[in-house]
Each structure stands twice: as structure tokens, then as C-alpha cells.
Coordinates of C-alpha atoms and ligand atoms in Angstrom, one line a residue:
X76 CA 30.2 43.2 58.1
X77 CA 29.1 45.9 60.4
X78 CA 25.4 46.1 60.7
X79 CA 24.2 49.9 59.7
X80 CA 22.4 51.7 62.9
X81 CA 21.3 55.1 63.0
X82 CA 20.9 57.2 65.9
X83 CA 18.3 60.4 65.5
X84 CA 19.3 63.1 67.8
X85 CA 22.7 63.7 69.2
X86 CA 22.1 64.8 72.8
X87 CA 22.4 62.4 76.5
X88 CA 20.5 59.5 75.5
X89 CA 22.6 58.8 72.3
X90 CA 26.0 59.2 73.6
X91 CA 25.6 57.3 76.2
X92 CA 24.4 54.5 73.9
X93 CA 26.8 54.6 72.2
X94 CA 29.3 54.9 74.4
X95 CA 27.8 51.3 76.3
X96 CA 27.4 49.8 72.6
X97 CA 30.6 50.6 71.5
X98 CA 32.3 49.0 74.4
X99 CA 29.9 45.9 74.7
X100 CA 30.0 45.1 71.0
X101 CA 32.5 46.8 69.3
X102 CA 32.5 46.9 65.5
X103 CA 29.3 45.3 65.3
X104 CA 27.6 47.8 64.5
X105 CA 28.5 50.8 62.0
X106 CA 26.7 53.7 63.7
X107 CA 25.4 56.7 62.3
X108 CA 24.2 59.7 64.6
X109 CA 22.3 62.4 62.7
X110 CA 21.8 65.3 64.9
X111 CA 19.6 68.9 64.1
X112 CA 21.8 71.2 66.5
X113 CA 25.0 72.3 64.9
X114 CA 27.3 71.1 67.2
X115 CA 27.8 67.0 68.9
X116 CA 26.1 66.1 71.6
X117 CA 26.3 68.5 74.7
X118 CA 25.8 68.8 78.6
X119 CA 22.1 70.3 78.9
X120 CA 22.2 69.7 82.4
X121 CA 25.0 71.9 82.1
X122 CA 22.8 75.0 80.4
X123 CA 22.0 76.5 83.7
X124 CA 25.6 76.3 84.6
X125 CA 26.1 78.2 81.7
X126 CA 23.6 80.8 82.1
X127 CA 25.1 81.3 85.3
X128 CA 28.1 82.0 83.9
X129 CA 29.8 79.4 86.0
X130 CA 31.5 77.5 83.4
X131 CA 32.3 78.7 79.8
X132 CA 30.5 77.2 76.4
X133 CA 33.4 74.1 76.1
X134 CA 32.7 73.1 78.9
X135 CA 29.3 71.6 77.8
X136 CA 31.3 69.3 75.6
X137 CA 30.2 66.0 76.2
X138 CA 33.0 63.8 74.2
X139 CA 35.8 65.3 72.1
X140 CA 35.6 64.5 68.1
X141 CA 38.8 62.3 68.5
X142 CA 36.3 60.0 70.6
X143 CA 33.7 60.0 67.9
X144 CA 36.3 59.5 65.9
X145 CA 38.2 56.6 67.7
X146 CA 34.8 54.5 67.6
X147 CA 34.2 54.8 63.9
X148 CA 30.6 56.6 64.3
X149 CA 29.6 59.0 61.6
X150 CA 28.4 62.4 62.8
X151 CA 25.9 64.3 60.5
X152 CA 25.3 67.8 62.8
X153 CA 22.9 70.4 61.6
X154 CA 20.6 68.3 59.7
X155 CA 16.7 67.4 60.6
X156 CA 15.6 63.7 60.0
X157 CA 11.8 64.4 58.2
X158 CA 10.7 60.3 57.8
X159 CA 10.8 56.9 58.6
X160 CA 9.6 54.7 56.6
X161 CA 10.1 51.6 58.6
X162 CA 8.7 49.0 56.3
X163 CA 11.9 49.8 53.4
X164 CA 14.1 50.5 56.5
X165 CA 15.1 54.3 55.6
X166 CA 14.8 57.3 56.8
X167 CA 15.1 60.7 55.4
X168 CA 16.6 63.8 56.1
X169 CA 15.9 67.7 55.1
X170 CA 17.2 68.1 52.1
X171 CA 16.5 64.7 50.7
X172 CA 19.1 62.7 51.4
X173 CA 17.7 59.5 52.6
X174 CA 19.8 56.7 54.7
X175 CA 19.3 52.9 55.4
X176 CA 19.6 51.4 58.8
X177 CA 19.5 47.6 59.8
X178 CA 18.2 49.0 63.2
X179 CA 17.1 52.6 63.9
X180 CA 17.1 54.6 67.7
X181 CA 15.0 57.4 68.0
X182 CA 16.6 59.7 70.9
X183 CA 14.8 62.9 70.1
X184 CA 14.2 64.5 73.4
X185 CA 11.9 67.0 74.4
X186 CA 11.2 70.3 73.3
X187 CA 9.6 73.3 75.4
X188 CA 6.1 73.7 75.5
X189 CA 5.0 77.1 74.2
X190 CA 2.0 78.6 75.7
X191 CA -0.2 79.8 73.1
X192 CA -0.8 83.2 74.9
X193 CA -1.2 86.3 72.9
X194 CA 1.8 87.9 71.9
X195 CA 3.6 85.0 72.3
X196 CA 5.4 85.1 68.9
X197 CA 7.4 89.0 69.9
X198 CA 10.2 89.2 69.8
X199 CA 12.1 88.6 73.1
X200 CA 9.8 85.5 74.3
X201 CA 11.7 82.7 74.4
X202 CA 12.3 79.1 75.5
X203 CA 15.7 77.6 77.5
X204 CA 16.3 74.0 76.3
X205 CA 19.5 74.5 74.1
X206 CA 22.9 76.2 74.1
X207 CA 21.3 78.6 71.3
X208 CA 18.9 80.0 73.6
X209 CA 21.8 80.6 76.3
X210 CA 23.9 82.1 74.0
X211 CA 20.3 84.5 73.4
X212 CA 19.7 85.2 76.9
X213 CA 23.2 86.0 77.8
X214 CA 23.5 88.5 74.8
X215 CA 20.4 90.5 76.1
X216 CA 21.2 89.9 80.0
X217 CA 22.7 93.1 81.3
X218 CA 21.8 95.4 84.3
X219 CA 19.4 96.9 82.4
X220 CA 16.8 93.6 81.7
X221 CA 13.7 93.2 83.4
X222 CA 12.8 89.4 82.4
X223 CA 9.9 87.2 83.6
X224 CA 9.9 83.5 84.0
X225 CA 6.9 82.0 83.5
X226 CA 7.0 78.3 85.4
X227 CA 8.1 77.8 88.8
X228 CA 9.7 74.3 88.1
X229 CA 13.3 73.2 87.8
X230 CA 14.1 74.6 85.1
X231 CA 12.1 78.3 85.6
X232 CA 14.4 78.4 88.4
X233 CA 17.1 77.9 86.6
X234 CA 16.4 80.5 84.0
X235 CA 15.4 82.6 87.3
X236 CA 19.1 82.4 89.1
X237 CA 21.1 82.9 85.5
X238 CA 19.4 85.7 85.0
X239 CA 19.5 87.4 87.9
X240 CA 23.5 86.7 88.3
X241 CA 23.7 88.1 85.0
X242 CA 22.5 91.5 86.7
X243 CA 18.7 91.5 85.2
X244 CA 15.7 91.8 87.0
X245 CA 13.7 88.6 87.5
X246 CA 10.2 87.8 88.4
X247 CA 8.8 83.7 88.7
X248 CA 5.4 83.5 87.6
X249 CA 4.1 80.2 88.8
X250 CA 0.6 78.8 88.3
X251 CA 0.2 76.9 91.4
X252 CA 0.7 77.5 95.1
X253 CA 4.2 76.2 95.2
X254 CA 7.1 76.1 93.6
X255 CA 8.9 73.3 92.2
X256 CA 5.2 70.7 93.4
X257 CA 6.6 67.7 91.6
X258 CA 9.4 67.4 93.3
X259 CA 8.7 69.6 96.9
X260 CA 6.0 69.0 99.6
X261 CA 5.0 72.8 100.7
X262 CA 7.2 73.7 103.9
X263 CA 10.4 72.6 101.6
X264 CA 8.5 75.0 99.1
X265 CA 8.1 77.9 100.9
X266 CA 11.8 77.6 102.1
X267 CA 13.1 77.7 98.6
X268 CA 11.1 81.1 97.7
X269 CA 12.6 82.4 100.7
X270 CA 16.0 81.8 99.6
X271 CA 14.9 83.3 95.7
X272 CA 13.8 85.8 97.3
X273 CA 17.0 87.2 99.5
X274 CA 19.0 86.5 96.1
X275 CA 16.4 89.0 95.0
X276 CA 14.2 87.2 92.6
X277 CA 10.4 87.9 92.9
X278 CA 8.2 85.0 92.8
X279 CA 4.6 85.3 91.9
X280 CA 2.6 82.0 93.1
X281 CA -1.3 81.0 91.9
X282 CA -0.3 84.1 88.8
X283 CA -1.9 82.6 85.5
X284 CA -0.1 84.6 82.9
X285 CA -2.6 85.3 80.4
X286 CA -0.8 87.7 77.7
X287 CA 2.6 89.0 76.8
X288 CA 2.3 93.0 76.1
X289 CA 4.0 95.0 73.8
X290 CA 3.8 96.3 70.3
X291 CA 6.9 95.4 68.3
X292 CA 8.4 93.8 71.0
X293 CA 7.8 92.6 74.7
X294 CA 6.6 95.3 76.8
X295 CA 5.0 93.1 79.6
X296 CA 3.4 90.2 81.0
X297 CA -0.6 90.7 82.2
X298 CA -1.8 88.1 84.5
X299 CA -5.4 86.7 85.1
X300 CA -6.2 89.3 87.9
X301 CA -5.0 92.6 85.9
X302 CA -1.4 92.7 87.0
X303 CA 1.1 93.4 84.6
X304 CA 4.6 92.2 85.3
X305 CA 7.0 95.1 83.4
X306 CA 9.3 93.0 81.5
X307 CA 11.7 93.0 78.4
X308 CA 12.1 89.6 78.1
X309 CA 9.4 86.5 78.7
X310 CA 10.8 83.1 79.4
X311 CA 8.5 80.3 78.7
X312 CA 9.4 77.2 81.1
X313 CA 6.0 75.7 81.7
X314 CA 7.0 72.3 80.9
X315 CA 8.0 69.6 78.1
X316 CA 7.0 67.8 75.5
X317 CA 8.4 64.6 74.0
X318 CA 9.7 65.3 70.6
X319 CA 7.4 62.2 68.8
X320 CA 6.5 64.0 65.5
X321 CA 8.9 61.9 63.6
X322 CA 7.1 58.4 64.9
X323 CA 3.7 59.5 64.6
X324 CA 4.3 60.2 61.3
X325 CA 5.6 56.7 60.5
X326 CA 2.8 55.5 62.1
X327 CA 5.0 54.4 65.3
X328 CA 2.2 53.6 68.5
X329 CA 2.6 57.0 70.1
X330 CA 0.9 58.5 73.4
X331 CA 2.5 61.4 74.9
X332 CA 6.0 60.0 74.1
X333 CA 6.8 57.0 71.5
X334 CA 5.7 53.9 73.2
X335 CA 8.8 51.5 74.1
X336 CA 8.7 47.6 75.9
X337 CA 11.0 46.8 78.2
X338 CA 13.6 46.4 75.2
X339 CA 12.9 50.1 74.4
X340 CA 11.7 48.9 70.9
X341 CA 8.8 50.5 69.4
X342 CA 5.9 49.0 67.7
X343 CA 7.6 48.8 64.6
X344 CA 10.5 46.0 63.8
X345 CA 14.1 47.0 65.0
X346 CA 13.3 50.6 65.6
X347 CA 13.7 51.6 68.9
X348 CA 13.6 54.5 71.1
X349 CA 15.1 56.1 74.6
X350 CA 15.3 59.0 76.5
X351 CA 13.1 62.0 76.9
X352 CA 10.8 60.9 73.8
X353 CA 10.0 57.5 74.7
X354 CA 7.3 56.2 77.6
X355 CA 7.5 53.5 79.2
X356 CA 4.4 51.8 80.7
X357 CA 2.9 55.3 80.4
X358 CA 5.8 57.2 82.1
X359 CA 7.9 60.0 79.7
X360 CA 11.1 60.7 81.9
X361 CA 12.3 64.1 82.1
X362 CA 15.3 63.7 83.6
X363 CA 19.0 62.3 82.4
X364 CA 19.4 59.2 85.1
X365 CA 16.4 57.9 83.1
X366 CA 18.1 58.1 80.0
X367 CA 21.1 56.9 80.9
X368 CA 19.2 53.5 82.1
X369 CA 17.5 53.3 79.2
X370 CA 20.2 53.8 77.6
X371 CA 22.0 51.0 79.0
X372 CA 19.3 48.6 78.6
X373 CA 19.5 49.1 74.9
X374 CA 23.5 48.2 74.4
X375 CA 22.4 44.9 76.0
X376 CA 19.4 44.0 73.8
X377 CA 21.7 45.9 70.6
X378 CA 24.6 43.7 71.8
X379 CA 22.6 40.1 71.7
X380 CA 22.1 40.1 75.7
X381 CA 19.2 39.7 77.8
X382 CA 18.0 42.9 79.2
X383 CA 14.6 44.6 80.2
X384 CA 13.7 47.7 81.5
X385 CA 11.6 47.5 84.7
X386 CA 11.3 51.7 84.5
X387 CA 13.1 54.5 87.2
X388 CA 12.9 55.7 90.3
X389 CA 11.8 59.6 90.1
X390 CA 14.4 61.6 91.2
X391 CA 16.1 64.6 91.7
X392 CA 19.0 65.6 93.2
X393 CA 20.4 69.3 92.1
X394 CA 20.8 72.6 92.8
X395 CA 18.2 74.9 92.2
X396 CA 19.2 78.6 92.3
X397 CA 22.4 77.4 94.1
X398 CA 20.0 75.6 97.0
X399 CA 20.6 71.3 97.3
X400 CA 17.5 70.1 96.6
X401 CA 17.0 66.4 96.4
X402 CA 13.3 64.6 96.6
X403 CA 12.8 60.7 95.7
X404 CA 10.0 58.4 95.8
X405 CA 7.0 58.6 97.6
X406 CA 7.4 62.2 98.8
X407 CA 4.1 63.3 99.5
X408 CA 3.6 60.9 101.7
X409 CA 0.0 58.1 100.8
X410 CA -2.1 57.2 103.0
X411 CA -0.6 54.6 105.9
X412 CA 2.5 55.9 105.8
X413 CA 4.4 58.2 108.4
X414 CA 7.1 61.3 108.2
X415 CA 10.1 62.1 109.9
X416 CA 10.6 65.6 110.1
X417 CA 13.7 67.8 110.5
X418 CA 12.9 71.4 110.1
X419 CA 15.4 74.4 110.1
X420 CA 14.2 77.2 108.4
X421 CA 16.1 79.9 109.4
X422 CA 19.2 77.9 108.1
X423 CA 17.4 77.0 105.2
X424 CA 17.6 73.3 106.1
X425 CA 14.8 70.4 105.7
X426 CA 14.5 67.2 105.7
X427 CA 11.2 65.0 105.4
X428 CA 11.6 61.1 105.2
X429 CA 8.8 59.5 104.9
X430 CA 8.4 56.2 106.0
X431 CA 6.6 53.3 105.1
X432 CA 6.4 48.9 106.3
X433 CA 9.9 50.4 108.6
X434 CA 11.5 51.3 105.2
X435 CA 12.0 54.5 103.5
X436 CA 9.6 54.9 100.9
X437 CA 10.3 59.0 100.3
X438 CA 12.7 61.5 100.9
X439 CA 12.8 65.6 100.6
X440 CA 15.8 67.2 101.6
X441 CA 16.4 70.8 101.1
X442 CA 19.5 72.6 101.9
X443 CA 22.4 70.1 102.7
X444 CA 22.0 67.1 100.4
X445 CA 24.8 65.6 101.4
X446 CA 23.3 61.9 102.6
X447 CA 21.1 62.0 99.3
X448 CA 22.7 59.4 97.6
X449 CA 22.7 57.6 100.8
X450 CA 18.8 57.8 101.2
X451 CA 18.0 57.2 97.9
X452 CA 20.1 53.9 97.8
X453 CA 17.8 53.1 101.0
X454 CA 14.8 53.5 99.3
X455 CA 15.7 51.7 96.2
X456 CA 17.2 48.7 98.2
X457 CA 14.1 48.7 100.7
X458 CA 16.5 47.7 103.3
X459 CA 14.9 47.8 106.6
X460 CA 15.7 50.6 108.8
X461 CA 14.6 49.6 112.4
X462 CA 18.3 49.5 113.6
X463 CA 18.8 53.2 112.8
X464 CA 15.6 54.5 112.8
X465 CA 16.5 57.0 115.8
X466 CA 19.3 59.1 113.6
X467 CA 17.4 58.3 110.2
X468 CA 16.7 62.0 109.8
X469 CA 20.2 63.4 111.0
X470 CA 21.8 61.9 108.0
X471 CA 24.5 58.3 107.7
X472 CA 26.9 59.3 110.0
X473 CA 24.0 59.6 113.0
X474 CA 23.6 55.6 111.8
X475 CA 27.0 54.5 112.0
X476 CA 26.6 51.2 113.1
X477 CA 23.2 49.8 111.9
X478 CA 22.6 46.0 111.7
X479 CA 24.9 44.8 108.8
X480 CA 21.6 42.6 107.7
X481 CA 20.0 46.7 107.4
X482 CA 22.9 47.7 105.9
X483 CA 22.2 49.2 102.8
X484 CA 24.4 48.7 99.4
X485 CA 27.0 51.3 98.4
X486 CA 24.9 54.2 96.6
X487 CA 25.7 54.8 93.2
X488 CA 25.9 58.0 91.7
X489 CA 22.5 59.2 90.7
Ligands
LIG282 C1 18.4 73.9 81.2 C2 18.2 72.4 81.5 C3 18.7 71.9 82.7 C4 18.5 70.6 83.0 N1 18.9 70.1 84.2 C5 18.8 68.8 84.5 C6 19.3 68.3 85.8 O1 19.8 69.0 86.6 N2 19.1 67.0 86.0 C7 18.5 66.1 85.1 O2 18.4 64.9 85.3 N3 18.0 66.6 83.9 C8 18.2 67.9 83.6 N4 17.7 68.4 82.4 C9 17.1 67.4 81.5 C10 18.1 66.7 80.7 O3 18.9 67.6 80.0 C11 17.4 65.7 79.7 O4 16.7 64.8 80.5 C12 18.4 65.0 78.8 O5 19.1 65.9 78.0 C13 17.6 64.0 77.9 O6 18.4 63.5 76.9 P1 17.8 63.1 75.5 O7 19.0 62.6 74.7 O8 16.6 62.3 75.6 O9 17.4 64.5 74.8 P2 18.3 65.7 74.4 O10 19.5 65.8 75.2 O11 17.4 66.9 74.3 O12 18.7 65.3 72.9 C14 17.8 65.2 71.8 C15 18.5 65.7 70.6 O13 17.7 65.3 69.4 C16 17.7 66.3 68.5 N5 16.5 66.1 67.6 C17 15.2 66.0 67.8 N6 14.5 65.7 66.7 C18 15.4 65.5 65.7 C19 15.3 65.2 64.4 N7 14.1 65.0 63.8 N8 16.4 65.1 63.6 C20 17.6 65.3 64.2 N9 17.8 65.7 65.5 C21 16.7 65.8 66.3 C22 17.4 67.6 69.4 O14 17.7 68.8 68.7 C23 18.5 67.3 70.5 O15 19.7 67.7 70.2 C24 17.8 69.7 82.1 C25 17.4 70.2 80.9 C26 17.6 71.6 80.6 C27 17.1 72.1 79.2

């Protein structure tokens, strides 16, 4: 007899479990997914796209019903789990109805932090983590919208360029002196705000917002030196939070995110946990690739084979506001360690790699990304690059024919 497993939360991490599960141990499992957002899991990556109005809404569809369907997993859509209670091995679900599991994954996610400004609760400030805000944002985006974004990170961008090609007027206000800082060193920074900026999005850098304006509804954003930014809408993309109530409550071993071995189990028996709300030797990913390793690492241990999570490399390979932007590893650059520099700004192209022992121990590229996957497969595989050290920087095709023992392995896709 199948063994009952429930899934909580139907976004990335969960499909893709099951979709690895399902094909390494099929049947052994009957698997329930019980998901708050009224639809199956969906694209998030795909949200910006959507806010671009590049694609339509289907498009987010992850897998069609028929493939739910075809592997026997139970969808419940629209309902909140409430509890665990991991010692009688249920857990509950708003409205009362409680379920049993033999083994329980807790794929929760994120959700967007909420600055605690005043004024934050008008109408028309607002968050961008699911396809309900989109749908929100496009309604009110016309010619007419004056928005702010507060957070100059990925996803502040993102909200930034939708906005914008939806005809509103858009403002970034970012906290520190750079945009994007986890993921850009400052001369791949300042390019990027130069290419918001002739799409005609103003960015505000070192601008602590301090209060959102307006009586009935948003009227402003006023920023620790007196400005006011005049907006209609406020955007709040100032970061994440992994979504943990559920396993503090159960008394789960919780930091920032739910704390997961290298099994991605928790610290209580057979319940488990990947993706945005788990952290792994004290590291919450915010990312999908993440995820998806995690993800995969779970069908093993599900599927009775040996598997362990040695954590992800950090990184990031998108466009922002329709600019590549890739950065891996050891960006910054510690101590010891040496850049190679290719600098183009007036065609909005860089490219730092930053060296390290002869390998690549960092990349940033802004611009063309085309040789990320490339660089990022040298810095995972360490492989020495003292044959084709000279063209590093122009990219694979300036290293044509580097010693096969520096070769490095096909690169996946990230
Ligand atoms: C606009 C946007 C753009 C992004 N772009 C990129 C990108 O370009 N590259 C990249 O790598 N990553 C990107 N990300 C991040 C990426 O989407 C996440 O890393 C990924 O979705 C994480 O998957 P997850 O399954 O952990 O969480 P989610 O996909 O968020 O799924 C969690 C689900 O659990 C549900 N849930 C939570 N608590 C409960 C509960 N108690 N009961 C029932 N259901 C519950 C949530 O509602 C949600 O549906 C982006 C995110 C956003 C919002």
C-alpha cells in the first residue's frame, strides 16, 4: 500500500519533488499537496514576465491538471494548513479538516517582508510575490500611475521595468549605495542604473523611505532627508522572509528558515522541508536552482537512496529590466585573490572574473551573458585555467583550444 505524504505549499519546490519522486518511486507514495493560492503550482520566476506583459497569465502554468492527474497526487488549492502536530502525525487545515501523513514536506516559501513604516497599511501599498498581486498592479497600471518601488534588488527591478512598460511612472528607492549589492560589485552597479535610467526609471540610491503619505489612500513616499517621492502606488520589495510559522508552532528547530540536515529532514521524525523556507547550515536560498537541488535530494532519501545535500552555489543568472545580469561565487573578490576586468560602458558591457589558486573563484557579467553557464561550470568544477587564462575574460570561444586536462565539464543549465 502507498504510503500517505503530504506536501504544504504548491509552488517550485513541490512540483519539482514530485515530479523526481514520482518518477524515481512511482506508486510508493500516495501524495497529497495542499496549497493556499487558488490555483496549482505556478512560474514565479515568470511574475516579472508577466508584469511586463510579455507573456499572458497561462503561461505561468507549471504542469497541466492531466499531469497531476496522471501521477495520482491529490490537489487541495485554496486552503491554509494551520498545524502540525508531528508526534500523532497530522496536520490541520483552516477549516478543520485535519489529514495524516506517514511523511510530511514543508515547501512553504517566502513571503515579502513588510516594512513597518507609517501608512503602510493604505490602500495601494503593496507586495509582488504572487500572480494576485500582478493581476493588482496591472489593473492600476496605466499612463496615468506614478508608483514607487521601495528596494533596489532583483525583484524591485522587476516591479521597476513592469511598471514602467505598463506606461506608469517609476521611481527605485534603494537604501544602500548600489543597486542590486548582493549580487553586483559597484562599476556593474552603476551600469545598470544607467540603463534604468534611459528606459526612464528614476533611481534613488542611500534614500531610507521613512513614511508612505496620504489620507485615504497613498499620496506619497517621504524619505529620511524630507523628500517626498509623489506616488499613487508604493511597492514594498525590501526582501524575504522564509514562511516558518507553521514549524515554529510545532515546535520544529527554527532560525530564520526551518532547520534541514543534509536529508532536508527537520528536527522532527519524517518531516521534512525544502525550498525558500528551509536553511541549510545557516543558509535560506532565495532562489529556484536551490530548490530544485534540494528538491532532488529529497526524491532520493523519499525513494530509499543515499543522498545528502552539501548546499548551492549562489547564483544568478537573469535579466533584470531586460539587462543579462549574471554574478556567481566569490564576486567581490577576498583578500588574495585577483580580477580580470573587461569594461565597456558605453555598450553597457562588463565582465569581472575574479580569480583565485589559477581558478575562477567569481564571476560578474553584465550585459551579454552569453558564456555564463560556461563560467559558472568553471567555477563549480575548479578546473584550472592556466591554458586559457589570456581569453578568460573574452568569453569560450576566445579559449577554444585549452588543455583537455583544463577542460571544463559541459555546463548544465542553471
Ligand atoms: C517576481 C519574482 C521573480 C523571481 N525571479 C526569480 C529568478 O529570476 N530566478 C530565481 O532563481 N528565482 C526567482 N524568484 C524566486 C523564486 O520564485 C523562488 O525561489 C521559488 O518560487 C521558491 O520556490 P518554493 O516552492 O520554495 O516557494 P513558492 O514558489 O513561493 O511556493 C510556496 C507556496 O506555499 C504556499 N504556502 C505557504 N504557507 C502555506 C500554508 N501554511 N498552507 C498552504 N500553502 C502554503 C504559498 O502560498 C506558495 O504558494 C522570483 C520570485 C518572484 C516573486
Amino acid at each position: 500500500m502507498s504510503e500517505p505524504l503530504i506536501i504544504v505549499g504548491n509552488g517550485m519546490a513541490a512540483t519539482r519533488l514530485v515530479d523526481e519522486l514520482t518518477s524515481r518511486a512511482p506508486g510508493r507514495y500516495a501524495i497529497t499537496v495542499v496549497g493556499e493560492e487558488p490555483s496549482t503550482a505556478y512560474n514565479r520566476v515568470l511574475l516579472s514576465s508577466l508584469l511586463a506583459r510579455e507573456i499572458e497569465d497561462g503561461d505561468l502554468e507549471l504542469k497541466p491538471q492531466s499531469w497531476w492527474d496522471e501521477r495520482r497526487v491529490s490537489i487541495v488549492s485554496g486552503r491554509q494548513a494551520t498545524a502540525i502536530e508531528p508526534k500523532r502525525k497530522v496536520i490541520r487545515l483552516r477549516g478543520g479538516t485535519q489529514l495524516s501523513y506517514a511523511k510530511l514536506v514543508l515547501a512553504t516559501g517566502s513571503e515579502p517582508i513588510r516594512l513597518p513604516l507609517p501608512g503602510a497599511d493604505l490602500p495601494g501599498v503593496q507586495t509582488f510575490r504572487t500572480r494576485t498581486d500582478v493581476s493588482v498592479m496591472l489593473q492600476r497600471a496605466t499612463g496615468k500611475l506614478r508608483a514607487a518601488v521601495i528596494g533596489g534588488g532583483l525583484l524591485g527591478l522587476e516591479a521597476a521595468y513592469g511598471l514602467k512598460k505598463a506606461g506608469a511612472e517609476v521611481t527605485v528607492v534603494h537604501l544602500m549605495d548600489r543597486l542590486m549589492e548582493r549580487q553586483l560589485d559597484a562599476p556593474a552597479a552603476a551600469m545598470l542604473k544607467s540603463a534604468l535610467e534611459a528606459l526612464g526609471i528614476n533611481v534613488l540610491l542611500n534614500a531610507e523611505s521613512v513614511a508612505v503619505q496620504g489620507r485615504r489612500k497613498v499620496g506619497g513616499l517621504r524619505l529620511a532627508d524630507g523628500r517626498v517621492v509623489d506616488c499613487d502606488l508604493v511597492i514594498m520589495a525590501a526582501g524575504i522572509r522564509p514562511r516558518a510559522g507553521l514549524a515554529r508552532l510545532a515546535d520544529l528547530t527554527v532560525n530564520r528558515g526551518i532547520v534541514v540536515d543534509d536529508q532536508m529532514q527537520t528536527s522532527a521524525a519524517d518531516v521534512y522541508a525544502i525550498g525558500e523556507c528551509a536553511e541549510h547550515q545557516g543558509i535560506c536560498y532565495g532562489l529556484v536552482e536551490p530548490a530544485y537541488e534540494q528538491a532532488a535530494v529529497l526524491a532520493d532519501h523519499l525513494a530509499g537512496e543515499e543522498a545528502s545535500y552539501a548546499g548551492s552555489l549562489l547564483a544568478t543568472n537573469l535579466k533584470v529590466s531586460g539587462v543579462g545580469v549574471f554574478s556567481a561565487g566569490d564576486f567581490m573578490g577576498a583578500d588574495g585573490t585577483e580580477p580580470i576586468v573587461l569594461s565597456d560602458p558605453e555598450h553597457g558591457v562588463y565582465r569581472k572574473l575574479v580569480v583565485a589558486d589559477g581558478r575562477v573563484a567569481g564571476a560578474v557579467l553584465l550585459g551579454d551573458t552569453g558564456d555564463a553557464l560556461w563560467y559558472l561550470d568553471l567555477i563549480r568544477s575548479r578546473a584550472s585555467i592556466a591554458a586559457m587564462r589570456e581569453g578568460l575574460v573574452f568569453g569560450r570561444a576566445f579559449c577554444a583550444e585549452p588543455d583537455p586536462a583544463c577542460e571544463p565539464r559541459q555546463a548544465e543549465a542553471a
